[in-house]
mmCIF file of C-alpha atoms in Angstrom:
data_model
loop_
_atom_site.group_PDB
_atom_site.id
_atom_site.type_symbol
_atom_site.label_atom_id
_atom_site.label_comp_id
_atom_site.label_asym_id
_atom_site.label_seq_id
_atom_site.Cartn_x
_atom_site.Cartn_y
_atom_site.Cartn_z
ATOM 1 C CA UNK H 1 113.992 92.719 92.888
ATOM 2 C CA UNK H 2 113.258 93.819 89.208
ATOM 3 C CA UNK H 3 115.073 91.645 86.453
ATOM 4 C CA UNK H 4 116.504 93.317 83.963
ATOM 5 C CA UNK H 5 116.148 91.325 80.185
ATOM 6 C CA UNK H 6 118.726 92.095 77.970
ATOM 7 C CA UNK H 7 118.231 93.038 74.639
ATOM 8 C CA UNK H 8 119.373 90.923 71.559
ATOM 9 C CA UNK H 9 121.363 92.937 69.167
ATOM 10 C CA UNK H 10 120.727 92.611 65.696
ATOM 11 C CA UNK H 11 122.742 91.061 63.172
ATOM 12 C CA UNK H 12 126.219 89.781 62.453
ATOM 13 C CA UNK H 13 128.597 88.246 65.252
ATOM 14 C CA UNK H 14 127.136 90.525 67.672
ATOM 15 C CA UNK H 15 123.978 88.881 68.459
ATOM 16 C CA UNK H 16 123.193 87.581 71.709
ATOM 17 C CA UNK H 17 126.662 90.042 73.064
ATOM 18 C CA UNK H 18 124.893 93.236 74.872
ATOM 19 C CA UNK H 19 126.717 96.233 74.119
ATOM 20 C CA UNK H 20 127.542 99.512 76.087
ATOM 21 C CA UNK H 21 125.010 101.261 74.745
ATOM 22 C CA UNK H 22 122.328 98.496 75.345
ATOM 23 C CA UNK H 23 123.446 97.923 78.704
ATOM 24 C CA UNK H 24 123.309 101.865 79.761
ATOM 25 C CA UNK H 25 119.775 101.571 77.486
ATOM 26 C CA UNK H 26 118.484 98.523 80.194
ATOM 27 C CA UNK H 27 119.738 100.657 82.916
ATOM 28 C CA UNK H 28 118.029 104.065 82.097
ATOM 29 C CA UNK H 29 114.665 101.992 81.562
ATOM 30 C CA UNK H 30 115.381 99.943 84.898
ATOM 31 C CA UNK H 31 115.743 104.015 86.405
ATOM 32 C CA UNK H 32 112.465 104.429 85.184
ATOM 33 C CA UNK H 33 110.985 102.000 85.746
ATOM 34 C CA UNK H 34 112.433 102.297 89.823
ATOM 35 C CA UNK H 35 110.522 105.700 89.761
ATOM 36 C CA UNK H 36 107.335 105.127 88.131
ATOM 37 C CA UNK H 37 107.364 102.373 91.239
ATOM 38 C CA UNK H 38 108.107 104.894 93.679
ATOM 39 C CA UNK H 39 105.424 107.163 92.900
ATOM 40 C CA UNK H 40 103.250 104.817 92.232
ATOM 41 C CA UNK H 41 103.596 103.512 95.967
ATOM 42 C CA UNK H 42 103.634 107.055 97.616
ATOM 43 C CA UNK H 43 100.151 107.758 95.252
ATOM 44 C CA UNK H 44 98.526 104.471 96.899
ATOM 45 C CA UNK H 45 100.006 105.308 100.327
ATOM 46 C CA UNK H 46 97.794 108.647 99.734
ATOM 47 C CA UNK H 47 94.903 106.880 98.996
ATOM 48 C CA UNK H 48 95.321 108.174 95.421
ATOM 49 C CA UNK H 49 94.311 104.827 93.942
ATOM 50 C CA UNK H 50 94.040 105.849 89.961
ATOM 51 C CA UNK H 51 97.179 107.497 89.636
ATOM 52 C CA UNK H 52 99.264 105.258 91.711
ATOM 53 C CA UNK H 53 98.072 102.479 88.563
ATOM 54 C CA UNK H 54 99.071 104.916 85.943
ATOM 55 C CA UNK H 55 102.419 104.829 87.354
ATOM 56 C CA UNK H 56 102.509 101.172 88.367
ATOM 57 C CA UNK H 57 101.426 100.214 84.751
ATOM 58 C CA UNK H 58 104.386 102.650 83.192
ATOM 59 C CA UNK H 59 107.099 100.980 85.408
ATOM 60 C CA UNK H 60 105.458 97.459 84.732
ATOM 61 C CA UNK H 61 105.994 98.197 80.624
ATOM 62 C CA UNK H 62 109.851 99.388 81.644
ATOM 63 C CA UNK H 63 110.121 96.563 83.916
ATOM 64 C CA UNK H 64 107.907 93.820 83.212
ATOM 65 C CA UNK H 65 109.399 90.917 85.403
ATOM 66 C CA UNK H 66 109.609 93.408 88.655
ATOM 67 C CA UNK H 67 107.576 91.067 91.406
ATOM 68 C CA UNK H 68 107.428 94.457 93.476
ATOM 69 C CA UNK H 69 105.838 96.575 90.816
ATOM 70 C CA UNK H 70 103.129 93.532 89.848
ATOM 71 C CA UNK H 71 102.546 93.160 93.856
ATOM 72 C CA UNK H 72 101.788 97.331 93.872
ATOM 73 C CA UNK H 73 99.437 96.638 91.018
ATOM 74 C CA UNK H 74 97.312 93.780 92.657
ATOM 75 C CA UNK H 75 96.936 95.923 95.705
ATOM 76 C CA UNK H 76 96.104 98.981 93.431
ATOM 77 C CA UNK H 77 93.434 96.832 91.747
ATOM 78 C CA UNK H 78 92.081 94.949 94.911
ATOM 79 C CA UNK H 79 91.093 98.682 96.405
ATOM 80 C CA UNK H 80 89.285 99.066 93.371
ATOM 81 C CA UNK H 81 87.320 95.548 93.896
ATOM 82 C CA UNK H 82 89.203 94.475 90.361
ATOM 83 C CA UNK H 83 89.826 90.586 91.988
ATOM 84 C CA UNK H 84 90.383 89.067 88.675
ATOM 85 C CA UNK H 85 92.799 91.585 87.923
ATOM 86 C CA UNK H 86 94.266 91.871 91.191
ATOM 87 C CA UNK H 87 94.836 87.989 91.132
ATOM 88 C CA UNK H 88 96.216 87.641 87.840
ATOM 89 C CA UNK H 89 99.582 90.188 88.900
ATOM 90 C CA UNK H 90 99.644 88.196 92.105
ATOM 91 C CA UNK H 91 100.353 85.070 90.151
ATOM 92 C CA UNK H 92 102.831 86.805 88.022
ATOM 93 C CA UNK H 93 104.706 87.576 91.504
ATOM 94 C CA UNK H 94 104.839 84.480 91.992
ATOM 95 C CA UNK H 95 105.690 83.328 88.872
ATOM 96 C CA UNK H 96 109.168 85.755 89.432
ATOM 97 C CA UNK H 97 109.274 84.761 92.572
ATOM 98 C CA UNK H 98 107.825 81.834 94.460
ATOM 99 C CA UNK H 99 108.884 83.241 97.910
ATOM 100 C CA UNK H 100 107.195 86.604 98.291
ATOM 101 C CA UNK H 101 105.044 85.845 100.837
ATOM 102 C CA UNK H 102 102.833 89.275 100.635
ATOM 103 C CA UNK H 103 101.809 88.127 97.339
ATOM 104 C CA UNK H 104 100.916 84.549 98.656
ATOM 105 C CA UNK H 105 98.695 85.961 101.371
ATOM 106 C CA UNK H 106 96.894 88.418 99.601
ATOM 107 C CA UNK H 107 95.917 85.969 96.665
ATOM 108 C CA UNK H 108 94.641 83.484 99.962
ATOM 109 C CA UNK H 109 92.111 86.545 100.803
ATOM 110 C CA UNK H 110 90.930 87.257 97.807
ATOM 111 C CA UNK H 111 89.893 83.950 96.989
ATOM 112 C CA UNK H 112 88.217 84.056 100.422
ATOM 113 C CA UNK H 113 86.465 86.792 99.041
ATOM 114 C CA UNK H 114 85.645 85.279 95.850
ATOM 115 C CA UNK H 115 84.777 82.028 98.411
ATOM 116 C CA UNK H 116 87.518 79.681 96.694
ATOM 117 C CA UNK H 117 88.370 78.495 100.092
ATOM 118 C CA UNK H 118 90.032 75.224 99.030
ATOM 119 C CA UNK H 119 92.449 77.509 97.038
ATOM 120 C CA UNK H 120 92.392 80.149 99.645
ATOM 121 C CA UNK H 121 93.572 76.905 102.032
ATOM 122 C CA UNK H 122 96.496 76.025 99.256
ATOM 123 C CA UNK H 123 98.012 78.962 99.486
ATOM 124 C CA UNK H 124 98.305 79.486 103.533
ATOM 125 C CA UNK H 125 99.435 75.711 103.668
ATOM 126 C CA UNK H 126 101.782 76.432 101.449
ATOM 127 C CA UNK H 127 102.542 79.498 103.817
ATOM 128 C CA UNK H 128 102.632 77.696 107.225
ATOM 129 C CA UNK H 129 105.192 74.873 105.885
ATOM 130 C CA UNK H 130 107.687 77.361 105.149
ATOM 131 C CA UNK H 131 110.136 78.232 107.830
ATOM 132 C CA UNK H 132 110.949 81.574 106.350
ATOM 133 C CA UNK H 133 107.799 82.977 106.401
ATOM 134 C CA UNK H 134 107.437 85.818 109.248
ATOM 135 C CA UNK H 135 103.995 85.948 111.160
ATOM 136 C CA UNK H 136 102.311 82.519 110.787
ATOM 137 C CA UNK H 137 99.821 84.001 112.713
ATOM 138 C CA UNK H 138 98.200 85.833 109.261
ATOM 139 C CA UNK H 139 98.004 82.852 107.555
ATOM 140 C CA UNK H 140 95.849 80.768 110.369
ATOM 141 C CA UNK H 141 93.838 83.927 110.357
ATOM 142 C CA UNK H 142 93.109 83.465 107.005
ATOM 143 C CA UNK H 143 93.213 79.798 106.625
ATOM 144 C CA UNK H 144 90.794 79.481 109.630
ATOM 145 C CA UNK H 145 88.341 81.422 108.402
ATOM 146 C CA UNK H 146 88.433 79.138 105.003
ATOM 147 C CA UNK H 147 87.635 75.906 107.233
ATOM 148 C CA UNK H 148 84.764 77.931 109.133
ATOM 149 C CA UNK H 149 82.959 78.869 105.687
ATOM 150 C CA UNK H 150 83.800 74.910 104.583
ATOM 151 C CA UNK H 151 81.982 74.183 107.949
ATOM 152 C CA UNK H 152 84.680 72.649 109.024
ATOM 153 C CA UNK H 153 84.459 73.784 112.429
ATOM 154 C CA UNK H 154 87.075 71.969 114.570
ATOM 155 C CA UNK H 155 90.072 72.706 111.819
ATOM 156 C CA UNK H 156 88.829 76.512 111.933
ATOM 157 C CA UNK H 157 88.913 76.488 116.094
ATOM 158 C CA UNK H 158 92.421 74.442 115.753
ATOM 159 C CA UNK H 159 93.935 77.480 113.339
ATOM 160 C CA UNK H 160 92.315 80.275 115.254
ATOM 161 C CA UNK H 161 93.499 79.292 118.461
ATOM 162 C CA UNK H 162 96.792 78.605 117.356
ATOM 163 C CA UNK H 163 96.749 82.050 115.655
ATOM 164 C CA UNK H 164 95.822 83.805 118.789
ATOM 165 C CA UNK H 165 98.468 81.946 120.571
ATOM 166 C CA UNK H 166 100.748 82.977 118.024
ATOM 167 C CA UNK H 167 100.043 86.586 118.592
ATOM 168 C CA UNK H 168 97.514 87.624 121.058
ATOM 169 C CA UNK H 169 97.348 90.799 119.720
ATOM 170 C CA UNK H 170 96.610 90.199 116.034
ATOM 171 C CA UNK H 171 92.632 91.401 115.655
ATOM 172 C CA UNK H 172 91.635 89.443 112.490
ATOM 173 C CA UNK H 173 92.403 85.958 114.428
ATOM 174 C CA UNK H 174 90.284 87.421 117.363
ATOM 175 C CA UNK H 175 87.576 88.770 115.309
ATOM 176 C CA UNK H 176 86.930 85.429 113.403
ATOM 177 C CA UNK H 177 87.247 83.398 116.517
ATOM 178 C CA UNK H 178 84.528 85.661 118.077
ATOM 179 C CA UNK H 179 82.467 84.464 115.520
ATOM 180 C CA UNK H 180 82.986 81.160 115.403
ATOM 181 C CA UNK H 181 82.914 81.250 119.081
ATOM 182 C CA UNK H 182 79.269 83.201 119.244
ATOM 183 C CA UNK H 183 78.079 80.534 116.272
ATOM 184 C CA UNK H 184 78.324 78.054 118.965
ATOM 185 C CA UNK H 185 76.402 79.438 121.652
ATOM 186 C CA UNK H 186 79.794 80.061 123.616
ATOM 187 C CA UNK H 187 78.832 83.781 124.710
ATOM 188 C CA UNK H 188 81.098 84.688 127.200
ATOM 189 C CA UNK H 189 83.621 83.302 125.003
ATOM 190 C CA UNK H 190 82.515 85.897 121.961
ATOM 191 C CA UNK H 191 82.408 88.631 124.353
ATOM 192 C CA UNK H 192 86.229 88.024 125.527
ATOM 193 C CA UNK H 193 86.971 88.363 121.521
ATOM 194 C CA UNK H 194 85.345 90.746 120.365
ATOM 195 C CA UNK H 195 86.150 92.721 123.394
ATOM 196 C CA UNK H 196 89.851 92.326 122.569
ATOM 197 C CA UNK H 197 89.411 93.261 119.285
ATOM 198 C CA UNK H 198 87.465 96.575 120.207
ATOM 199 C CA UNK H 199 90.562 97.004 122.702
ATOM 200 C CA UNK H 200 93.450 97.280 119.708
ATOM 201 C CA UNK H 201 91.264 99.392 117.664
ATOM 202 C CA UNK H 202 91.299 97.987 114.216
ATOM 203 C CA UNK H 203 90.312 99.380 111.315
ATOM 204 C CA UNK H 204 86.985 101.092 111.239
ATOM 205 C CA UNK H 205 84.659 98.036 109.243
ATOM 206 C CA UNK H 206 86.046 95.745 111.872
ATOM 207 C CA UNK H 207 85.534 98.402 114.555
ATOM 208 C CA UNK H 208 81.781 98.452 113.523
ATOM 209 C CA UNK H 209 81.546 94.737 113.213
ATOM 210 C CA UNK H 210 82.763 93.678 116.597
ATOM 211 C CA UNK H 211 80.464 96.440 117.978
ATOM 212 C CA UNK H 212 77.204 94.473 115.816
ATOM 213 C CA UNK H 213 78.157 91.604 117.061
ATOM 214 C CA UNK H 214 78.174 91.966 120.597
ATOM 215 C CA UNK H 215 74.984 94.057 120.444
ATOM 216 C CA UNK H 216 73.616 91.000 118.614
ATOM 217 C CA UNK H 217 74.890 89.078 122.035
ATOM 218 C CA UNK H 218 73.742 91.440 124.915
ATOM 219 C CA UNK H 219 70.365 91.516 122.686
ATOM 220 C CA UNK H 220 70.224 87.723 123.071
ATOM 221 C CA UNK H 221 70.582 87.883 127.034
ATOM 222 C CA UNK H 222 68.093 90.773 127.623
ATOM 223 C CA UNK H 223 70.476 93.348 128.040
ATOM 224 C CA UNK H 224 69.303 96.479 125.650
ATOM 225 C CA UNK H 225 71.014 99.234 127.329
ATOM 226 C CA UNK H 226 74.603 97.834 126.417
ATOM 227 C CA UNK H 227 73.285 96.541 123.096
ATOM 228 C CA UNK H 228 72.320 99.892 122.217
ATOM 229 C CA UNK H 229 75.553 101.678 123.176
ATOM 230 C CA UNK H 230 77.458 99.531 120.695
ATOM 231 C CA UNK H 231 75.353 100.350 118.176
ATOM 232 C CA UNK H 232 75.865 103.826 118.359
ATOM 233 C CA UNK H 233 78.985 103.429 118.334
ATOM 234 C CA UNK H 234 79.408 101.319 115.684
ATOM 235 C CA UNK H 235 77.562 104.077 113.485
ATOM 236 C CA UNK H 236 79.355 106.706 114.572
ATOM 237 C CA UNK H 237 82.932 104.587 113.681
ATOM 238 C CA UNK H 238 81.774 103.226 110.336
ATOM 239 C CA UNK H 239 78.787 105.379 109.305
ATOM 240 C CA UNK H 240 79.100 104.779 105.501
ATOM 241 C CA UNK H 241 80.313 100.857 105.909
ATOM 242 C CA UNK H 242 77.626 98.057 105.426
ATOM 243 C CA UNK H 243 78.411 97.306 109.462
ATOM 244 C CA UNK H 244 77.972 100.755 110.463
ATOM 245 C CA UNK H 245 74.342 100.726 108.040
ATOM 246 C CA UNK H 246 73.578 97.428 109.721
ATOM 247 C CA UNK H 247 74.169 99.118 112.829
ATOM 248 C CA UNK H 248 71.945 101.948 112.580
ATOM 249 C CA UNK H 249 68.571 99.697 111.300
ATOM 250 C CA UNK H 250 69.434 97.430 114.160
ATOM 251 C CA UNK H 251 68.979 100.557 116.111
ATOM 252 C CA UNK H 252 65.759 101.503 114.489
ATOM 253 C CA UNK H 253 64.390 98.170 116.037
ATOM 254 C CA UNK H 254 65.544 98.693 118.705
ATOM 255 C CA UNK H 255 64.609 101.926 119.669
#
C-alpha cells in the first residue's frame, strides 16, 4: 500500500529521469521502511505501545505516504489517549487513500469520544453508502450511539436494531441498545441485551459495564441478591476499570 516518491536527480538532462541507483535507493528505503512497519505492529500486538511508535515513526520518515504505517500510528497514539494525534494520521490515511475503511471507523469513535457526534455521524454515513465496505454492522454501532448522545432517540433505536439484525452477535450494538433500551424504562428489554452481551464475553470494561448495568436494573425491581452477584463480578472482571470501581462503591451501598 506504501507509495514510493521518486527522487529528482539533480542537474543537466537527467532531471526528472530516476536512475538505477535512485531506483535501488527508493527500494532499500521502501525495505525499511516495510520492517520498521512490521515490528512496529508485532510491538503493539504485545501491548508494547512506546516502542511499536518508535518504529512506526522510523518507517513513516522512510515511507511517508504508507496509509498502513499512518493507520499503525493512530492506533499506537489512541492507546495512549493522544486523540488529536491519533486523528490527525487517520486523516492522512485518508488523504492516501479514501477507501480504507479501518481508518474511517476509528476516526468516527474517536470523535465520539471527543463528543463530535455530527462528525462522528459523517464518517459512518459515509461508511454505510458504500457497497464495499465489510460489516455495516460497526458502523450503526457507532453511528447509533452518535444519535443517542444527540438525543435523537428513534434514529439511534433505527441503527441499533438494524445493527443487531445485521449481526446478532456483535456486542457493542447490543451493549448500546441495552442502554438505550433501559433509558426508556423497557427493562426486560435491557436485560435481554445486556444478557447477550455478558453471553459473548467482550472485553473486560464492557464485561464490567453490562454487569453495572443490570445490577442498576434488578436494584430498581427489588431484587438485591442478583444485583449484588453482578457486582462482584463486575469487580472481579475489571477491578482497575472505572466500571469495575463503580462496581465495588455500588457494592459498599449496598452491602
Amino acid at each position: 500500500m506504501g507509495i514510493a516518491v521518486g527522487l529528482l536527480a539533480l542537474g543537466g538532462a537527467s532531471l526528472g529521469c530516476a536512475t538505477p541507483a535512485s531506483r535501488a535507493r527508493d527500494d532499500l528505503e521502501l525495505r525499511k521502511a516495510r520492517a520498521h512497519f512490521e515490528l512496529g505492529v508485532d510491538h503493539l500486538h504485545g501491548g508494547r505501545t512506546a516502542l511499536a511508535l518508535r518504529e512506526l515513526m522510523a518507517g513513516e520518515v522512510l515511507d511517508p505516504k504508507n496509509a498502513r504505517i499512518h493507520h499503525a500510528l493512530a492506533e499506537a497514539f489512541l492507546r495512549l489517549g493522544k486523540l488529536a494525534d491519533a486523528e490527525l494520521h487517520l486523516n492522512r490515511v485518508l488523504e492516501i487513500h479514501d477507501k480504507y475503511h479501518d481508518a474511517r471507523l476509528m476516526l468516527s469513535s474517536i470523535y465520539i469520544h471527543q463528543e463530535r457526534f455530527e462528525e462522528a455521524i459523517f464518517q459512518t454515513t459515509l461508511l454505510l453508502d458504500d457497497p464495499t465496505f465489510p460489516g455495516p454492522w460497526r458502523a450503526l454501532a457507532t453511528q447509533g450511539w452518535a444519535y443517542y448522545r444527540l438525543n435523537r432517540r428513534a434514529e439511534a433505536r433505527r441503527d441499533l436494531e438494524t445493527g443487531r439484525d445485521y449481526n446478532p452477535k456483535y456486542w457493542p450494538v447490543l451493549l448500546n441498545l441495552g442502554i438505550l433500551e433501559q433509558e426508556e424504562g423497557h427493562q426486560v428489554e435491557a436485560i435481554e441485551n445486556f444478557a447477550a452481551v455478558l453471553a459473548l464475553d467482550p472485553r473486560p470494561s464492557a464485561n464490567a459495564e453490562a454487569n453495572y448495568r443490570l445490577a442498576e436494573i434488578y436494584v430498581s425491581t427489588g431484587q438485591r441478591k442478583q444485583a449484588i452477584d453482578h457486582l462482584v463480578t463486575a469487580v472481579a472482571k475489571a477491578p482497575t476499570d472505572p466500571w469495575g470501581k463503580k462496581s465495588e462503591e455500588y457494592l459498599k451501598l449496598l452491602r
